[in-house]
mmCIF file of C-alpha atoms in Angstrom:
data_model
loop_
_atom_site.group_PDB
_atom_site.id
_atom_site.type_symbol
_atom_site.label_atom_id
_atom_site.label_comp_id
_atom_site.label_asym_id
_atom_site.label_seq_id
_atom_site.Cartn_x
_atom_site.Cartn_y
_atom_site.Cartn_z
ATOM 1 C CA ALA A 1 2.633 13.900 1.833
ATOM 2 C CA PRO A 2 2.560 17.668 2.591
ATOM 3 C CA TRP A 3 5.062 18.513 -0.072
ATOM 4 C CA MET A 4 2.649 17.426 -2.757
ATOM 5 C CA SER A 5 -0.531 18.917 -1.100
ATOM 6 C CA LEU A 6 -2.094 15.649 -0.847
ATOM 7 C CA LYS A 7 -4.022 14.575 2.106
ATOM 8 C CA SER A 8 -3.331 11.296 3.739
ATOM 9 C CA PHE A 9 -5.750 9.440 5.829
ATOM 10 C CA VAL A 10 -4.680 6.048 7.393
ATOM 11 C CA TYR A 11 -7.344 4.023 8.879
ATOM 12 C CA TRP A 12 -6.084 1.672 11.662
ATOM 13 C CA GLY A 13 -7.905 -0.762 13.964
ATOM 14 C CA THR A 14 -7.841 0.580 17.486
ATOM 15 C CA GLN A 15 -6.750 -2.808 18.987
ATOM 16 C CA SER A 16 -3.834 -2.817 16.376
ATOM 17 C CA ARG A 17 -3.105 0.799 16.701
ATOM 18 C CA ARG A 18 -2.265 0.539 20.557
ATOM 19 C CA ARG A 19 0.295 -2.119 19.799
ATOM 20 C CA GLN A 20 2.248 0.136 17.333
ATOM 21 C CA ASP A 21 2.108 3.788 19.002
ATOM 22 C CA LEU A 22 5.555 4.471 17.567
ATOM 23 C CA THR A 23 4.444 4.135 13.953
ATOM 24 C CA VAL A 24 1.314 6.120 14.546
ATOM 25 C CA PHE A 25 3.297 8.895 15.920
ATOM 26 C CA ARG A 26 5.680 8.849 13.147
ATOM 27 C CA LEU A 27 2.610 9.060 10.566
ATOM 28 C CA ARG A 28 1.023 11.829 12.431
ATOM 29 C CA LEU A 29 4.471 13.758 12.514
ATOM 30 C CA LEU A 30 4.668 13.260 8.590
ATOM 31 C CA GLY A 31 1.377 15.113 8.176
ATOM 32 C CA ALA A 32 -1.273 12.035 8.070
ATOM 33 C CA GLU A 33 -4.561 11.684 9.720
ATOM 34 C CA VAL A 34 -4.649 8.504 11.696
ATOM 35 C CA VAL A 35 -8.275 7.514 11.743
ATOM 36 C CA GLY A 36 -9.015 4.935 14.512
ATOM 37 C CA VAL A 37 -11.716 2.187 13.717
ATOM 38 C CA GLU A 38 -13.687 0.895 16.709
ATOM 39 C CA ALA A 39 -15.856 -1.568 14.397
ATOM 40 C CA GLY A 40 -15.800 -5.365 14.848
ATOM 41 C CA SER A 41 -12.386 -6.677 16.160
ATOM 42 C CA ARG A 42 -10.788 -3.369 15.518
ATOM 43 C CA THR A 43 -8.070 -4.779 13.555
ATOM 44 C CA LEU A 44 -6.643 -4.973 10.361
ATOM 45 C CA LYS A 45 -9.788 -6.295 8.384
ATOM 46 C CA ASP A 46 -12.107 -3.579 9.913
ATOM 47 C CA ALA A 47 -9.416 -1.085 8.840
ATOM 48 C CA ILE A 48 -9.837 -2.382 5.347
ATOM 49 C CA ASN A 49 -13.199 -2.226 5.581
ATOM 50 C CA GLU A 50 -13.356 1.410 6.563
ATOM 51 C CA ALA A 51 -10.779 2.366 3.966
ATOM 52 C CA LEU A 52 -12.711 0.834 1.151
ATOM 53 C CA ARG A 53 -15.955 2.564 2.200
ATOM 54 C CA ASP A 54 -14.013 5.811 2.126
ATOM 55 C CA TRP A 55 -12.673 5.075 -1.211
ATOM 56 C CA VAL A 56 -15.998 3.949 -3.108
ATOM 57 C CA THR A 57 -17.705 7.033 -1.279
ATOM 58 C CA ASN A 58 -14.892 9.439 -2.788
ATOM 59 C CA VAL A 59 -13.610 7.711 -5.767
ATOM 60 C CA ALA A 60 -13.382 10.743 -8.007
ATOM 61 C CA ASP A 61 -10.618 12.425 -5.790
ATOM 62 C CA THR A 62 -9.294 9.654 -3.800
ATOM 63 C CA TYR A 63 -6.776 6.995 -4.363
ATOM 64 C CA TYR A 64 -7.061 3.758 -2.433
ATOM 65 C CA LEU A 65 -3.677 2.217 -1.386
ATOM 66 C CA LEU A 66 -3.004 -1.232 0.282
ATOM 67 C CA GLY A 67 0.086 -2.398 1.628
ATOM 68 C CA SER A 68 -0.087 -6.105 1.266
ATOM 69 C CA VAL A 69 -0.818 -8.616 -1.766
ATOM 70 C CA MET A 70 -4.608 -8.494 -1.034
ATOM 71 C CA GLY A 71 -7.721 -6.712 -2.227
ATOM 72 C CA PRO A 72 -9.041 -6.505 -5.779
ATOM 73 C CA HIS A 73 -7.122 -6.595 -8.725
ATOM 74 C CA THR A 74 -4.545 -4.974 -9.383
ATOM 75 C CA TYR A 75 -3.087 -4.696 -5.969
ATOM 76 C CA PRO A 76 -1.920 -8.287 -5.255
ATOM 77 C CA VAL A 77 -0.096 -8.062 -8.408
ATOM 78 C CA MET A 78 1.080 -4.844 -7.977
ATOM 79 C CA VAL A 79 2.342 -5.122 -4.719
ATOM 80 C CA ARG A 80 4.082 -8.463 -5.553
ATOM 81 C CA ASP A 81 6.155 -6.863 -8.392
ATOM 82 C CA PHE A 82 7.345 -4.052 -6.140
ATOM 83 C CA GLN A 83 8.280 -6.223 -3.482
ATOM 84 C CA CYS A 84 10.098 -8.758 -5.754
ATOM 85 C CA ILE A 85 12.968 -6.492 -5.173
ATOM 86 C CA ILE A 86 13.645 -8.733 -1.873
ATOM 87 C CA GLY A 87 13.952 -11.842 -4.039
ATOM 88 C CA ARG A 88 16.112 -10.385 -6.844
ATOM 89 C CA GLU A 89 18.315 -8.917 -4.230
ATOM 90 C CA THR A 90 18.530 -12.202 -2.071
ATOM 91 C CA ARG A 91 19.436 -14.216 -5.288
ATOM 92 C CA ASP A 92 22.146 -11.696 -6.374
ATOM 93 C CA GLN A 93 23.753 -11.651 -3.232
ATOM 94 C CA MET A 94 23.603 -15.205 -2.483
ATOM 95 C CA MET A 95 25.144 -15.961 -5.890
ATOM 96 C CA GLN A 96 28.071 -13.440 -4.826
ATOM 97 C CA ALA A 97 28.373 -14.837 -1.416
ATOM 98 C CA GLU A 98 28.192 -18.419 -2.019
ATOM 99 C CA GLY A 99 28.273 -18.991 -5.720
ATOM 100 C CA ARG A 100 24.694 -20.993 -5.530
ATOM 101 C CA LEU A 101 21.222 -20.514 -4.896
ATOM 102 C CA PRO A 102 19.538 -20.874 -1.237
ATOM 103 C CA ASN A 103 18.305 -24.335 -0.580
ATOM 104 C CA SER A 104 15.282 -22.793 1.220
ATOM 105 C CA LEU A 105 13.469 -19.573 1.617
ATOM 106 C CA ILE A 106 11.361 -18.997 5.043
ATOM 107 C CA ALA A 107 9.068 -16.000 5.625
ATOM 108 C CA CYS A 108 5.915 -14.857 7.538
ATOM 109 C CA ILE A 109 2.524 -14.726 6.281
ATOM 110 C CA GLY A 110 -0.267 -12.126 7.213
ATOM 111 C CA GLY A 111 -1.566 -11.083 3.842
ATOM 112 C CA GLY A 112 1.899 -12.093 2.632
ATOM 113 C CA SER A 113 3.716 -9.089 0.850
ATOM 114 C CA ASN A 114 6.939 -9.849 2.246
ATOM 115 C CA ALA A 115 6.642 -13.531 1.396
ATOM 116 C CA ILE A 116 5.460 -13.111 -2.016
ATOM 117 C CA GLY A 117 8.345 -10.796 -2.713
ATOM 118 C CA LEU A 118 11.011 -13.212 -1.345
ATOM 119 C CA PHE A 119 9.399 -16.251 -3.146
ATOM 120 C CA HIS A 120 8.277 -15.144 -6.546
ATOM 121 C CA PRO A 121 11.664 -14.810 -8.032
ATOM 122 C CA PHE A 122 12.361 -18.277 -7.069
ATOM 123 C CA LEU A 123 9.201 -20.084 -8.073
ATOM 124 C CA ASP A 124 10.623 -21.621 -11.183
ATOM 125 C CA GLU A 125 13.536 -22.936 -9.127
ATOM 126 C CA THR A 126 11.894 -26.251 -8.254
ATOM 127 C CA GLN A 127 15.040 -27.380 -5.958
ATOM 128 C CA VAL A 128 14.446 -23.963 -3.715
ATOM 129 C CA GLU A 129 12.042 -25.123 -0.766
ATOM 130 C CA MET A 130 9.723 -22.237 0.364
ATOM 131 C CA TYR A 131 7.867 -21.912 3.872
ATOM 132 C CA GLY A 132 5.461 -19.530 4.697
ATOM 133 C CA VAL A 133 4.726 -19.182 8.381
ATOM 134 C CA ALA A 134 1.465 -17.999 9.588
ATOM 135 C CA ALA A 135 0.286 -16.882 13.209
ATOM 136 C CA ALA A 136 -0.918 -19.769 15.222
ATOM 137 C CA GLY A 137 -1.873 -17.553 17.947
ATOM 138 C CA HIS A 138 -2.472 -19.521 21.148
ATOM 139 C CA GLY A 139 -2.693 -22.667 18.964
ATOM 140 C CA LEU A 140 -4.455 -23.911 16.075
ATOM 141 C CA ASN A 141 -6.872 -25.740 18.419
ATOM 142 C CA SER A 142 -7.535 -22.629 20.460
ATOM 143 C CA GLY A 143 -9.844 -20.883 17.984
ATOM 144 C CA LEU A 144 -7.604 -17.898 18.552
ATOM 145 C CA HIS A 145 -5.132 -17.816 15.603
ATOM 146 C CA ALA A 146 -4.719 -16.489 12.035
ATOM 147 C CA ALA A 147 -3.594 -19.399 10.211
ATOM 148 C CA SER A 148 -6.126 -19.251 7.324
ATOM 149 C CA LEU A 149 -4.520 -21.822 5.019
ATOM 150 C CA ALA A 150 -4.373 -24.313 7.503
ATOM 151 C CA GLU A 151 -7.823 -23.759 8.994
ATOM 152 C CA GLY A 152 -9.940 -21.995 6.624
ATOM 153 C CA ARG A 153 -11.982 -22.398 3.498
ATOM 154 C CA PRO A 154 -12.408 -20.681 0.097
ATOM 155 C CA GLY A 155 -14.153 -17.529 0.027
ATOM 156 C CA ILE A 156 -14.268 -13.867 -1.087
ATOM 157 C CA LEU A 157 -13.193 -10.860 0.943
ATOM 158 C CA HIS A 158 -12.181 -7.232 0.168
ATOM 159 C CA GLY A 159 -12.259 -7.991 -3.627
ATOM 160 C CA LYS A 160 -10.336 -11.293 -3.629
ATOM 161 C CA ARG A 161 -11.021 -15.075 -3.395
ATOM 162 C CA THR A 162 -8.704 -16.904 -1.168
ATOM 163 C CA TYR A 163 -8.715 -19.290 1.975
ATOM 164 C CA LEU A 164 -10.652 -17.473 5.075
ATOM 165 C CA LEU A 165 -11.369 -18.150 8.373
ATOM 166 C CA MET A 166 -15.178 -18.149 8.417
ATOM 167 C CA ASP A 167 -17.893 -19.858 10.512
ATOM 168 C CA GLY A 168 -20.460 -22.203 9.081
ATOM 169 C CA ASP A 169 -22.696 -19.397 7.633
ATOM 170 C CA GLY A 170 -19.828 -17.779 5.943
ATOM 171 C CA GLN A 171 -19.469 -14.808 8.176
ATOM 172 C CA ILE A 172 -15.516 -13.871 8.787
ATOM 173 C CA GLU A 173 -14.297 -15.004 12.091
ATOM 174 C CA ASP A 174 -12.181 -12.728 14.568
ATOM 175 C CA VAL A 175 -8.492 -13.833 14.645
ATOM 176 C CA HIS A 176 -5.755 -13.374 17.004
ATOM 177 C CA SER A 177 -1.944 -12.860 16.685
ATOM 178 C CA ILE A 178 0.199 -11.053 18.974
ATOM 179 C CA SER A 179 1.576 -9.479 15.760
ATOM 180 C CA ALA A 180 -0.705 -6.729 14.611
ATOM 181 C CA GLY A 181 0.422 -7.371 11.070
ATOM 182 C CA LEU A 182 -0.553 -11.152 11.034
ATOM 183 C CA ASP A 183 -4.146 -10.867 12.525
ATOM 184 C CA TYR A 184 -5.942 -11.052 9.205
ATOM 185 C CA PRO A 185 -8.587 -13.766 8.579
ATOM 186 C CA GLY A 186 -7.189 -14.285 5.029
ATOM 187 C CA VAL A 187 -4.004 -14.271 2.810
ATOM 188 C CA GLY A 188 -3.290 -12.977 -0.593
ATOM 189 C CA PRO A 189 -4.756 -14.916 -3.361
ATOM 190 C CA GLU A 190 -1.558 -15.809 -4.929
ATOM 191 C CA HIS A 191 -0.530 -17.463 -1.618
ATOM 192 C CA ALA A 192 -3.760 -19.547 -1.747
ATOM 193 C CA TRP A 193 -2.629 -20.857 -5.361
ATOM 194 C CA LEU A 194 0.847 -21.710 -4.298
ATOM 195 C CA ASN A 195 -0.836 -23.621 -1.510
ATOM 196 C CA SER A 196 -3.131 -25.317 -3.596
ATOM 197 C CA VAL A 197 -0.431 -26.488 -6.126
ATOM 198 C CA GLY A 198 1.905 -27.506 -3.206
ATOM 199 C CA ARG A 199 4.755 -25.201 -4.444
ATOM 200 C CA VAL A 200 5.084 -23.581 -0.988
ATOM 201 C CA LYS A 201 4.693 -25.430 2.301
ATOM 202 C CA TYR A 202 2.443 -23.183 4.597
ATOM 203 C CA ILE A 203 3.002 -23.678 8.386
ATOM 204 C CA SER A 204 2.379 -21.668 11.627
ATOM 205 C CA ALA A 205 4.087 -20.570 14.809
ATOM 206 C CA THR A 206 2.379 -19.582 17.955
ATOM 207 C CA ASP A 207 2.807 -16.325 19.879
ATOM 208 C CA GLU A 208 4.946 -17.973 22.621
ATOM 209 C CA LYS A 209 7.444 -19.455 20.117
ATOM 210 C CA ALA A 210 7.491 -16.234 18.233
ATOM 211 C CA ILE A 211 8.296 -14.253 21.254
ATOM 212 C CA ARG A 212 11.142 -16.719 22.159
ATOM 213 C CA ALA A 213 12.584 -16.512 18.532
ATOM 214 C CA LEU A 214 12.701 -12.724 18.918
ATOM 215 C CA GLN A 215 14.615 -13.084 22.148
ATOM 216 C CA LEU A 216 16.993 -15.374 20.747
ATOM 217 C CA CYS A 217 17.650 -13.407 17.600
ATOM 218 C CA ALA A 218 18.136 -10.367 19.553
ATOM 219 C CA ARG A 219 20.657 -11.860 21.860
ATOM 220 C CA LEU A 220 22.566 -13.774 19.284
ATOM 221 C CA GLU A 221 22.316 -11.339 16.510
ATOM 222 C CA GLY A 222 21.933 -8.250 17.987
ATOM 223 C CA ILE A 223 18.935 -7.782 15.684
ATOM 224 C CA ILE A 224 15.674 -6.928 17.071
ATOM 225 C CA PRO A 225 13.227 -8.012 14.685
ATOM 226 C CA ALA A 226 9.489 -7.355 14.648
ATOM 227 C CA LEU A 227 6.932 -9.683 15.920
ATOM 228 C CA GLU A 228 6.047 -10.806 12.292
ATOM 229 C CA PRO A 229 9.226 -12.269 11.231
ATOM 230 C CA ALA A 230 9.901 -13.732 14.580
ATOM 231 C CA HIS A 231 7.322 -16.305 13.244
ATOM 232 C CA ALA A 232 9.469 -17.321 10.556
ATOM 233 C CA ILE A 233 12.556 -17.411 12.782
ATOM 234 C CA ALA A 234 10.708 -19.654 15.346
ATOM 235 C CA LYS A 235 10.087 -22.099 12.587
ATOM 236 C CA ALA A 236 13.638 -21.747 11.156
ATOM 237 C CA ILE A 237 14.853 -22.926 14.681
ATOM 238 C CA GLU A 238 12.902 -25.951 14.147
ATOM 239 C CA LEU A 239 13.941 -26.680 10.533
ATOM 240 C CA ALA A 240 17.403 -25.734 10.421
ATOM 241 C CA PRO A 241 18.730 -28.621 12.796
ATOM 242 C CA LYS A 242 17.120 -31.107 10.464
ATOM 243 C CA ARG A 243 19.259 -29.960 7.297
ATOM 244 C CA PRO A 244 22.728 -30.462 6.413
ATOM 245 C CA ARG A 245 25.354 -28.079 7.659
ATOM 246 C CA ASP A 246 25.961 -26.883 4.075
ATOM 247 C CA HIS A 247 22.319 -25.938 3.818
ATOM 248 C CA LEU A 248 21.801 -22.424 2.708
ATOM 249 C CA MET A 249 18.511 -21.276 4.482
ATOM 250 C CA VAL A 250 17.192 -17.556 4.205
ATOM 251 C CA ILE A 251 15.150 -16.001 6.843
ATOM 252 C CA ASN A 252 13.277 -12.799 5.781
ATOM 253 C CA LEU A 253 13.264 -10.032 8.584
ATOM 254 C CA CYS A 254 10.653 -7.894 7.182
ATOM 255 C CA GLY A 255 10.187 -5.288 9.802
ATOM 256 C CA ARG A 256 11.987 -3.523 12.804
ATOM 257 C CA GLY A 257 11.057 -4.280 16.413
ATOM 258 C CA ASP A 258 10.934 -0.900 17.532
ATOM 259 C CA LYS A 259 7.536 -0.635 15.745
ATOM 260 C CA ASP A 260 6.255 -2.820 18.264
#
């Protein structure tokens, strides 16, 4: 931030950056230097690689910041604790509006910061169902998706152990999602644990269904969601008709569509 005399460098995969030109424009307007990353698949994974290289090279005068519940400790815990304002507000407002807790929660999963922020304050409420929706891209059988909990296996990336999309040699595979925020080959380690113990059900939605859900939300609610939470809306459309009419389902809309 210029008013603190601190330089800000944002590493951004050029493939992702092209999909979010408005966000790049705002960052530059605020004084940040946006550094395009051409390595690898030119997406989030590669941007994190470059940011970590910068950090360890200039550790004496540099602070590394990651916006999701990923990376080395303490980032998964720190980001989760800040994001828990989402779940606490959901609990308080639902009690005020309905006098009871929600029956289910649903949120999109890339690294998973918005989802863990919603889920964490409800983890001990065993009657509350939770669904994390990953990017199925062109389909789980296509090889062009980012559903690491469905198709991945345990490994270590960016200082964390979690489920990763890897080839037979342990090399990280390229992933795909229409959403720039979901095209990451892994997930936050707490989500990996919640998946292993069965507390949260992790499912996925394709690009096509996410686009249809975005259009439906815009037309029916007057809200243009980002492509990331559109994945959660897509699965809510499938899940809600199977629930009783008095079922309270919370969908986490974690971003604005104008960024896309």
